[in-house]
Short mmCIF file of C-alpha atoms in Angstrom, two decimals:
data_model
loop_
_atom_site.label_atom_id
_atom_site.label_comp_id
_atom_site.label_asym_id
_atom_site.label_seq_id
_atom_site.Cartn_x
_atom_site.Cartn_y
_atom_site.Cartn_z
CA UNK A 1 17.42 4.54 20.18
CA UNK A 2 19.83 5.59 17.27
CA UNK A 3 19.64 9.18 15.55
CA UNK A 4 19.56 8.84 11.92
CA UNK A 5 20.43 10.38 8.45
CA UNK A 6 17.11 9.22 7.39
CA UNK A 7 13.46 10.20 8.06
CA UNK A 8 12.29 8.42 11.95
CA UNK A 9 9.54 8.47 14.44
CA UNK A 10 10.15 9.32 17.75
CA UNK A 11 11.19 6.65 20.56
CA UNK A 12 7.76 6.98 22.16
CA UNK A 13 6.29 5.88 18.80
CA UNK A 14 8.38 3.11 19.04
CA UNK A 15 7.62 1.97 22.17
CA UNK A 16 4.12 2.65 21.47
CA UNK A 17 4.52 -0.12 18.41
CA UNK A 18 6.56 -2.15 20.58
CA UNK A 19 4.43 -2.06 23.43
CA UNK A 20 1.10 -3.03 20.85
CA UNK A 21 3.06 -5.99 19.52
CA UNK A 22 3.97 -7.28 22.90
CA UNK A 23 0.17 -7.46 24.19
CA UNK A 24 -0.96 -9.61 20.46
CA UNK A 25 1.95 -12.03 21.25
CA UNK A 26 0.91 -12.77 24.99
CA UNK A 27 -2.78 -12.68 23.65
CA UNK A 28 -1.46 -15.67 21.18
CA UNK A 29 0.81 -17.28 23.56
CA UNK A 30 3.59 -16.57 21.52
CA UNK A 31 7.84 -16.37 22.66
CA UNK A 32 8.93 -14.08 19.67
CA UNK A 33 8.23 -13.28 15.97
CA UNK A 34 10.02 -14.06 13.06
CA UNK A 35 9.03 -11.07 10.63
CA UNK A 36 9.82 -11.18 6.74
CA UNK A 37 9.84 -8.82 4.26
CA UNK A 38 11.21 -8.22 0.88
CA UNK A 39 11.33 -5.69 -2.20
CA UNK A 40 7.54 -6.65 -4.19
CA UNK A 41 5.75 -3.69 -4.92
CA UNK A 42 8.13 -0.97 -4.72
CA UNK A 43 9.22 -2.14 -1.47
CA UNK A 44 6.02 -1.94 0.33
CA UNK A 45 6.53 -6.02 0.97
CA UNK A 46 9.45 -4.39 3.55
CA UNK A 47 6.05 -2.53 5.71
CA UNK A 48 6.20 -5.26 8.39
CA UNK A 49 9.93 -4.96 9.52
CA UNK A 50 9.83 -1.20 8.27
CA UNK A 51 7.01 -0.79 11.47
CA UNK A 52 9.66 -2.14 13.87
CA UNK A 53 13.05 -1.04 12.08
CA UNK A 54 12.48 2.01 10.30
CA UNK A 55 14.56 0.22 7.81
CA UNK A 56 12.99 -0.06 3.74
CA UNK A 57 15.35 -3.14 2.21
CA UNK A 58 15.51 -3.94 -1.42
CA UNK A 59 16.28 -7.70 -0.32
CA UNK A 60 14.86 -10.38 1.28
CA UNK A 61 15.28 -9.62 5.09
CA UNK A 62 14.02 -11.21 8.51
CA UNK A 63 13.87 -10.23 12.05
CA UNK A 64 13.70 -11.91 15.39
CA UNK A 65 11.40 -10.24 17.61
CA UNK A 66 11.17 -11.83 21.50
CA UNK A 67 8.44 -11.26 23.55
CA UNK A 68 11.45 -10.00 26.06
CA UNK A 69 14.70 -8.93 25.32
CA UNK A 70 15.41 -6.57 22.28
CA UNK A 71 14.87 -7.73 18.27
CA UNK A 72 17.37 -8.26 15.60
CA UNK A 73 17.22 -7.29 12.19
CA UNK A 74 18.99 -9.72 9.86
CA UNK A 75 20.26 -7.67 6.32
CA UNK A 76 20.46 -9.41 3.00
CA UNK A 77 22.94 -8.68 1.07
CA UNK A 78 26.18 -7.93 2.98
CA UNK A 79 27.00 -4.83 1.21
CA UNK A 80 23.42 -3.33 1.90
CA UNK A 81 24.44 -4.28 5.30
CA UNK A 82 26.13 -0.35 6.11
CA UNK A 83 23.15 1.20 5.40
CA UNK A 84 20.87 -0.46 6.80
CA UNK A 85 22.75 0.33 10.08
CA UNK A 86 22.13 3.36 9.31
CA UNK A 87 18.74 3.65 8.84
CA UNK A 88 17.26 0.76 11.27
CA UNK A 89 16.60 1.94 14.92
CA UNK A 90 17.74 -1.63 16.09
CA UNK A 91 20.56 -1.67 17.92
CA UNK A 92 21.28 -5.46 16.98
CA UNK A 93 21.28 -4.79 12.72
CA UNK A 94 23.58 -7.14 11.31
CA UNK A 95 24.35 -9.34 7.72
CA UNK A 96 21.74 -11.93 7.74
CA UNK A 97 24.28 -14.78 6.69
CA UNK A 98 24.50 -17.09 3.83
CA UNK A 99 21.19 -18.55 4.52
CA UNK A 100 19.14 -16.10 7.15
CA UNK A 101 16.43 -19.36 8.30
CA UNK A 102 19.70 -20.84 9.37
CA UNK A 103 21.20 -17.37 10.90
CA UNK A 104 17.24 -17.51 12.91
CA UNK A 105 17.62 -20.80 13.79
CA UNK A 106 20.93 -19.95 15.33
CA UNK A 107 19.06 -17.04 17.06
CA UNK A 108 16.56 -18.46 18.36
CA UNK A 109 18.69 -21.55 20.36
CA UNK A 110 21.19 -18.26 21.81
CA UNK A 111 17.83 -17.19 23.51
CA UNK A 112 16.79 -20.23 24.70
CA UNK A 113 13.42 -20.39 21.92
CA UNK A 114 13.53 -23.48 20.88
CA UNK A 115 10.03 -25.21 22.44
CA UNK A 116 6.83 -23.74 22.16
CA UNK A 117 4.91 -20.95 19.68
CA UNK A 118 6.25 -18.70 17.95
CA UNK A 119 4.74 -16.31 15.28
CA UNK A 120 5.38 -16.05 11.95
CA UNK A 121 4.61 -12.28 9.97
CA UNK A 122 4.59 -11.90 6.43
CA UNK A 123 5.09 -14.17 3.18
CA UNK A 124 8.03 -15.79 4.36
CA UNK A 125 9.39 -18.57 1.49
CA UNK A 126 8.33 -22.16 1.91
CA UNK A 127 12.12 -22.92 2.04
CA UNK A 128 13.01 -20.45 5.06
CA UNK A 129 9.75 -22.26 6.55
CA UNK A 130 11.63 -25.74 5.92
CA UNK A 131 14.53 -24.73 6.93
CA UNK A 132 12.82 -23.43 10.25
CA UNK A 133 10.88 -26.39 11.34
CA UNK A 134 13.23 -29.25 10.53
CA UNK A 135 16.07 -27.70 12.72
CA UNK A 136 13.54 -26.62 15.77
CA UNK A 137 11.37 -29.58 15.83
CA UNK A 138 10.00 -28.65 19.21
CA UNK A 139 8.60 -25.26 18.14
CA UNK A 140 4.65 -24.98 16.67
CA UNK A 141 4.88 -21.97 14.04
CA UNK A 142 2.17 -19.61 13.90
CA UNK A 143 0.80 -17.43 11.19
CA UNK A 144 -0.15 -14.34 12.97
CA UNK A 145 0.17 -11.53 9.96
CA UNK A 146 -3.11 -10.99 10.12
CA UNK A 147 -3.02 -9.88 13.71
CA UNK A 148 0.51 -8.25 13.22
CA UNK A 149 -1.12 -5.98 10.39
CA UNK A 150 -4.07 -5.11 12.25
CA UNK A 151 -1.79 -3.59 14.57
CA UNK A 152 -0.30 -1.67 11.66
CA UNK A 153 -3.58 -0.58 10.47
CA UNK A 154 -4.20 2.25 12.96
CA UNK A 155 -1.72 4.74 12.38
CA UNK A 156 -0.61 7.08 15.34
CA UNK A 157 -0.59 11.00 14.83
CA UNK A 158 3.06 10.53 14.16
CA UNK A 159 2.01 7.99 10.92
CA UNK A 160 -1.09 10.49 9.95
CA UNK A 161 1.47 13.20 9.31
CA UNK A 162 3.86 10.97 7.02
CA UNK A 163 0.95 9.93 5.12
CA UNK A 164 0.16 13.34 4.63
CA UNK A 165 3.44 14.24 3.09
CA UNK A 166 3.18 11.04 0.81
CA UNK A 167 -0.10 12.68 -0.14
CA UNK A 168 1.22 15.94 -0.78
CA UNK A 169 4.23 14.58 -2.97
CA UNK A 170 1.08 12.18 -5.29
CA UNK A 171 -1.10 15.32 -5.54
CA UNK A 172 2.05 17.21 -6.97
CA UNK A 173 2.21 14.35 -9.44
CA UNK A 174 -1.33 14.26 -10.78
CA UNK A 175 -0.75 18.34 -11.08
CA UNK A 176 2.35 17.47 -12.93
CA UNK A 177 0.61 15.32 -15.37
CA UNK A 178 -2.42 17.80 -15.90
CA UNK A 179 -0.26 20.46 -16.61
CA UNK A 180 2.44 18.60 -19.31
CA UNK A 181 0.56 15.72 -20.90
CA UNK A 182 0.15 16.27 -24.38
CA UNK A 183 -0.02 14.76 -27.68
CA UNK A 184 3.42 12.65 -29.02
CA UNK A 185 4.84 11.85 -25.13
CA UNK A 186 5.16 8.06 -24.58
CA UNK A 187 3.54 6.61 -21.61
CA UNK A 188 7.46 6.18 -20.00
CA UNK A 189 7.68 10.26 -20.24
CA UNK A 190 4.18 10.59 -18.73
CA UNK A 191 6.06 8.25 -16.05
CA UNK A 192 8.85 10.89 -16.00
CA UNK A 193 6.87 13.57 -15.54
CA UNK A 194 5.17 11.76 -12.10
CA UNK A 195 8.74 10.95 -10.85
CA UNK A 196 10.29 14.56 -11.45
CA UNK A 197 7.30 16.11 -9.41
CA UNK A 198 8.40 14.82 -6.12
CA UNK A 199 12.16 13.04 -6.39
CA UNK A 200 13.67 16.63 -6.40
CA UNK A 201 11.36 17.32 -2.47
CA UNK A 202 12.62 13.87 -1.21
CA UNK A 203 9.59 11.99 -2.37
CA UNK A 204 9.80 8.40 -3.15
CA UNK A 205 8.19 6.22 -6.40
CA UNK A 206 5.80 3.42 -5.09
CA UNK A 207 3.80 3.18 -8.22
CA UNK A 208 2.84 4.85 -11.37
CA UNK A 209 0.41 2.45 -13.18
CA UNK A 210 -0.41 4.25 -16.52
CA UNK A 211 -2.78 2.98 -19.31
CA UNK A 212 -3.32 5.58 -22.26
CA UNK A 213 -6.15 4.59 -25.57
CA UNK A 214 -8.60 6.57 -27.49
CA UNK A 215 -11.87 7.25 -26.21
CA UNK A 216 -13.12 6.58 -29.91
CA UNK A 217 -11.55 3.36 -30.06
CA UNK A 218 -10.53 2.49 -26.67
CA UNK A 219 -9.14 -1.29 -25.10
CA UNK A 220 -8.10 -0.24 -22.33
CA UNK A 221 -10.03 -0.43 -18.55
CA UNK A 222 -7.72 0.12 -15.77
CA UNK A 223 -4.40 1.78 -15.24
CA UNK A 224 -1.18 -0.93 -16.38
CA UNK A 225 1.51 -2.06 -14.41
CA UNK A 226 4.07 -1.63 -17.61
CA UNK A 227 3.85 1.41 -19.82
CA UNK A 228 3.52 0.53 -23.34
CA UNK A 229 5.88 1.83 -26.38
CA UNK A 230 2.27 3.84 -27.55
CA UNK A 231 2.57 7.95 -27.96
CA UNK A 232 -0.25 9.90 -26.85
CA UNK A 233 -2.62 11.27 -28.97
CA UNK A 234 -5.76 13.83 -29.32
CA UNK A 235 -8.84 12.21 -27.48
CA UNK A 236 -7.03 10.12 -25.77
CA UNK A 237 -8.35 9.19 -22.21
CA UNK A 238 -4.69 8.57 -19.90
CA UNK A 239 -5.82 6.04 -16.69
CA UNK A 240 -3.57 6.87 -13.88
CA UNK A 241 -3.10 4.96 -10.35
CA UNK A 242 -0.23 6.91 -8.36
CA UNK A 243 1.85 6.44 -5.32
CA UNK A 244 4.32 8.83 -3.74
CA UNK A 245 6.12 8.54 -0.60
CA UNK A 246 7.77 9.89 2.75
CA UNK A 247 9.99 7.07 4.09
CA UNK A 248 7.50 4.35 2.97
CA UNK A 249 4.42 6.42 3.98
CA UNK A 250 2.67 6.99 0.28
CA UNK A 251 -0.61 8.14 -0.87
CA UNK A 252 -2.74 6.96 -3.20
CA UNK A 253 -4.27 9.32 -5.82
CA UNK A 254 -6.44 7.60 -9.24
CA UNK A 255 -7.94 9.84 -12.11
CA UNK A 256 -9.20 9.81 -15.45
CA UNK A 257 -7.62 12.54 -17.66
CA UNK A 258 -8.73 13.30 -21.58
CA UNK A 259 -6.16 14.81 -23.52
CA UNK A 260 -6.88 17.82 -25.65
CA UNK A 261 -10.54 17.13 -26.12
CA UNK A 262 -13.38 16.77 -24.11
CA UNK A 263 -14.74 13.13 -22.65
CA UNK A 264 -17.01 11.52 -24.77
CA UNK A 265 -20.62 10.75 -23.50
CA UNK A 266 -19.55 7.20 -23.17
CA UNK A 267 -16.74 8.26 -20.80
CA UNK A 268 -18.81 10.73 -19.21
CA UNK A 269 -21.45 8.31 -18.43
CA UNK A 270 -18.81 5.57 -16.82
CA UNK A 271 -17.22 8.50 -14.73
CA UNK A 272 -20.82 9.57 -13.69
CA UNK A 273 -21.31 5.86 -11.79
CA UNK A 274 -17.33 6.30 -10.31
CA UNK A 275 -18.00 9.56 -8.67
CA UNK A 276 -21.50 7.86 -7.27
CA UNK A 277 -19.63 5.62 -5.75
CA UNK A 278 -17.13 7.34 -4.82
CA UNK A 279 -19.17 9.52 -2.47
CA UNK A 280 -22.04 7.09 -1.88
CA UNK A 281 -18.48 4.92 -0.32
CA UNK A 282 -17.11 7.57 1.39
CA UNK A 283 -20.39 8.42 2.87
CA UNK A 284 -20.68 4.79 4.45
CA UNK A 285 -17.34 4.69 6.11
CA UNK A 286 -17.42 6.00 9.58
CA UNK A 287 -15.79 4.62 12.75
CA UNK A 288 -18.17 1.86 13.53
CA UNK A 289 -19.08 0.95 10.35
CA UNK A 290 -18.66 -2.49 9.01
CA UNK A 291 -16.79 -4.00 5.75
CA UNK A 292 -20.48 -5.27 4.93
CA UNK A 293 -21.92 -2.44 5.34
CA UNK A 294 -19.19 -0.23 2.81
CA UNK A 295 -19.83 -3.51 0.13
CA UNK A 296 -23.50 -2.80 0.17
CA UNK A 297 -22.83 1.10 -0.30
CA UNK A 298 -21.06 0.20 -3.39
CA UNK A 299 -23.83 -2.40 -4.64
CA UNK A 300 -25.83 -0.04 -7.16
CA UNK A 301 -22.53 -0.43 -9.37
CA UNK A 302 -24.26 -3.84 -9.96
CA UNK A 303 -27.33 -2.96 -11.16
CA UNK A 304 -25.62 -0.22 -13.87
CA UNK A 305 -24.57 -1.52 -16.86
CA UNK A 306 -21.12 -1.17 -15.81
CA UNK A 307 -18.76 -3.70 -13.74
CA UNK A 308 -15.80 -3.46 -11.82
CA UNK A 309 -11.58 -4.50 -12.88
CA UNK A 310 -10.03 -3.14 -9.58
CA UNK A 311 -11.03 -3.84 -5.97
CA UNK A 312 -13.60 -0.57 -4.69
CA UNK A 313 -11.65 0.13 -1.19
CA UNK A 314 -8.81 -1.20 0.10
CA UNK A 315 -6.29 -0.57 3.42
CA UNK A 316 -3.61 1.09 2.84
CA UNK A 317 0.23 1.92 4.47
CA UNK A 318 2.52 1.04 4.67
CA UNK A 319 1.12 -1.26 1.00
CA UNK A 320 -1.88 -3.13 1.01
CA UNK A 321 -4.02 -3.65 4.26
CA UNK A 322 -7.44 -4.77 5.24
CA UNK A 323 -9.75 -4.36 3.94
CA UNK A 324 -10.37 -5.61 0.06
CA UNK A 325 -13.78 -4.41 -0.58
CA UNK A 326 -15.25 -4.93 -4.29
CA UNK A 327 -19.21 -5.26 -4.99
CA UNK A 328 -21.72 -7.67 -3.63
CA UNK A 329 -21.55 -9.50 -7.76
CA UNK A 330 -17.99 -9.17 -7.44
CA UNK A 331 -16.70 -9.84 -4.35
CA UNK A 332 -14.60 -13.42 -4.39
CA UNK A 333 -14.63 -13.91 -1.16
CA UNK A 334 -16.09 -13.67 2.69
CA UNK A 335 -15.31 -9.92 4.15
CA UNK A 336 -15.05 -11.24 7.99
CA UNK A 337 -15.92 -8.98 10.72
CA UNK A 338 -13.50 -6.16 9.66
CA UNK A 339 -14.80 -2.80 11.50
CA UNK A 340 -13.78 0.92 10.81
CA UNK A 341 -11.73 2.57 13.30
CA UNK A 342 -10.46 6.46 13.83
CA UNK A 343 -6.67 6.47 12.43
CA UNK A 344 -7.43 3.77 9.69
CA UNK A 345 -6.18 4.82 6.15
CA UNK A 346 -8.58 3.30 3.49
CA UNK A 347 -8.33 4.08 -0.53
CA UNK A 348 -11.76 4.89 -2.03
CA UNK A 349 -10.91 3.99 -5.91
CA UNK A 350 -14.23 2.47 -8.05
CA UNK A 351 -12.78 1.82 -11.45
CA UNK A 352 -15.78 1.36 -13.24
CA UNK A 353 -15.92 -0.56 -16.50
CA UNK A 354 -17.85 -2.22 -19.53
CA UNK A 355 -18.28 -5.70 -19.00
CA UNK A 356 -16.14 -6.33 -21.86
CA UNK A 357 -12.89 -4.82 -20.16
CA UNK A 358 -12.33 -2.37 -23.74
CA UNK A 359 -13.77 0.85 -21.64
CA UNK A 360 -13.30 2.40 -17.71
CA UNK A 361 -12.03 5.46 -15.98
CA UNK A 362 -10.90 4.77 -12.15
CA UNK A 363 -11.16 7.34 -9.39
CA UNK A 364 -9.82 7.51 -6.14
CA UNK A 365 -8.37 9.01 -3.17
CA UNK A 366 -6.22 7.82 0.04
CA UNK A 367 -8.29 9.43 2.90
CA UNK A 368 -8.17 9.07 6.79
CA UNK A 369 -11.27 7.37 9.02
CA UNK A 370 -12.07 10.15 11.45
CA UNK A 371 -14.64 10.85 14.23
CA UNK A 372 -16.57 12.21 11.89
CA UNK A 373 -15.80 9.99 8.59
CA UNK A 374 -13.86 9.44 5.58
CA UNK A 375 -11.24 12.60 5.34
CA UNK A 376 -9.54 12.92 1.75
CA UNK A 377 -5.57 13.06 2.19
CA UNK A 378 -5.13 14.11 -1.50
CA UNK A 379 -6.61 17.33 -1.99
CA UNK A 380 -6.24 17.45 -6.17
CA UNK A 381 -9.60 18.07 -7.15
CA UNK A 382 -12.29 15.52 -7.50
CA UNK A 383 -12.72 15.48 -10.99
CA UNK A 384 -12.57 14.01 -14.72
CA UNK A 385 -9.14 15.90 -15.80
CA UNK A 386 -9.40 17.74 -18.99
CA UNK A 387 -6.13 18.90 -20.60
CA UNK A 388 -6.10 21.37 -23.26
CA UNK A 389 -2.29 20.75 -24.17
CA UNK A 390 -2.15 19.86 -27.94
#
């Protein structure tokens, strides 16, 4: 295994990873993986070759992983080629070619792969996929990201700790913003302010969805993906939804904050029903527990005069994991038999609204599944920020 300039696990996490991925491939019959990844969502999209590579891309990038025999990383472009030498612990990291389905192709007829099943992992482009089975006729390609992410889903000790830092770095951000919000900043220096908490420590941006309106005259239900020319004024009510990162690992931290004035009874009343849930959620998941189970925790949001935008709990790191839990009224689709294991990362985050989307606060943490239950990662305080800045 290569040393590194940049952040690494150890080789025996590695092998621990490899080891995992090896026993889902002989339980699918498969002869390798062809693993994609590219730059959506702050990079996250890069998780599934990040868990074998250690490498975080800002291009479209694949890799060939056998069943036996060591994996290759394929780079895109050729001049982010040098560092990702640097950073991956693959041995075999090299410029993914003009066209990287044809570089696999060529791959996978030097090691002999050219019959069978072999797995596909992430949202690889229908025209790699083309590419792919015209030239290698004989092979049957298999989604198995599901399985692959699973895998990912229960983080070692070594992954706990990262996502510790990445919470320590998005709890230094939602301090930031408490302390130097104020009337007359735009949303993009309330975006400034997140980034300068943690860039300076090594910390990395994942997200900083923002949404900023009056509480007297508000339109605005859930944090934004854009942040909006509009300057901040008294009694406003700023929605935040922030990410900061070690290496990838991030955490996940969502509050309400009212700006120079007290919340309104309105916006007291809809951050009443988000801290029920929050707890009545966090109660519910335990190791054992079921994704039914966590929906019908969060099913009294239902019967309030409220609603839900954003999805109540959801996986998390490296991005977006199983499972997407909303409410019973809300929920667009079958849960499956997802259970709660120790070492899972979940993020608890109802973002309770009016049913005409003009109104909602959202609060959340990234927390750990232990023995015992849901353990909060961000340790900011549970609470509707109030900032007296004017």
């Amino acid at each position: 295994m290569k040393t590194s300039l940049f952040p690494s696990f150890s080789e025996t996490e590695y092998q621990r990873r490899y080891r995992h991925i090896r026993h889902m491939m002989a339980a699918h019959e498969l002869s390798a993986l062809i693993i994609y990844g590219d730059s959506a969502m702050s990079r996250s999209a890069q998780a599934d070759l990040h868990y074998i590579s250690n490498f975080l891309g800002n291009r479209p990038n694949y890799a060939l992983f056998p069943v036996a025999g060591e994996p290759t990383l394929l780079v895109q472009s050729f001049n982010h080629v040098p560092d990702g030498q640097r950073a991956s612990i693959i041995d075999d990291t090299r410029f993914g070619g003009t066209d990287s389905a044809e570089t696999i192709t060529h791959l996978l007829h030097e090691h002999g792969l050219t019959t069978g099943l072999i797995g596909l992992v992430g949202p690889m482009p229908y025209t790699a996929y083309l590419t792919l089975s015209q030239q290698l006729p004989n092979v049957h390609f298999r989604n198995v990201t599901g399985p692959y992410r699973l895998l990912r889903a229960h983080k070692s000790d070594e992954e706990v700790d990262w996502m510790r830092r990445g919470a320590a770095f998005t709890d230094a951000a939602m301090f930031a913003l408490e302390d130097q919000a104020r009337p007359g900043l735009s949303e993009a220096q309330l975006a400034a302010i997140v980034e300068n908490a943690y860039l300076n420590d090594g910390g990395q941006s994942v997200i900083h969805y923002i949404s900023t309106t009056s509480m007297h005259r508000s339109d605005r239900c859930a944090p934004a993906q854009n942040h909006s020319d509009r300057l901040l004024q008294k009694g406003d009510v700023i929605l935040t939804e922030i990410s900061a990162a070690y290496w990838g690992y991030a955490g996940q931290i969502l509050r309400p904050i009212s700006l120079a004035e007290a919340p309104t009874p309105d916006y007291q009343d809809l951050y009443r029903v988000a801290e029920e849930a929050y707890y009545r959620v966090a109660e519910a998941i335990k190791p054992g527990a079921t994704a039914q189970e966590v929906l019908a925790a969060g099913a009294f949001i239902d019967d309030t005069p409220y609603t839900i935008c954003d999805s109540l709990v959801h996986g998390f790191g490296i991005g977006l994991l199983q499972p997407s839990i909303r409410t019973p009224a809300t929920q667009p689709q079958a849960l499956g038999e997802f259970v709660f294991k120790p070492n899972m990362c979940v993020v608890i985050q109802p973002n309770i609204i009016t049913p005409d989307y003009q109104k909602g606060v959202q609060l959340g943490n990234l927390g750990l599944v232990t023995e015992t239950g849901f353990d909060s990662l961000q340790k900011y305080p549970i609470n509707f920020v109030e900032t007296a800045n004017h």
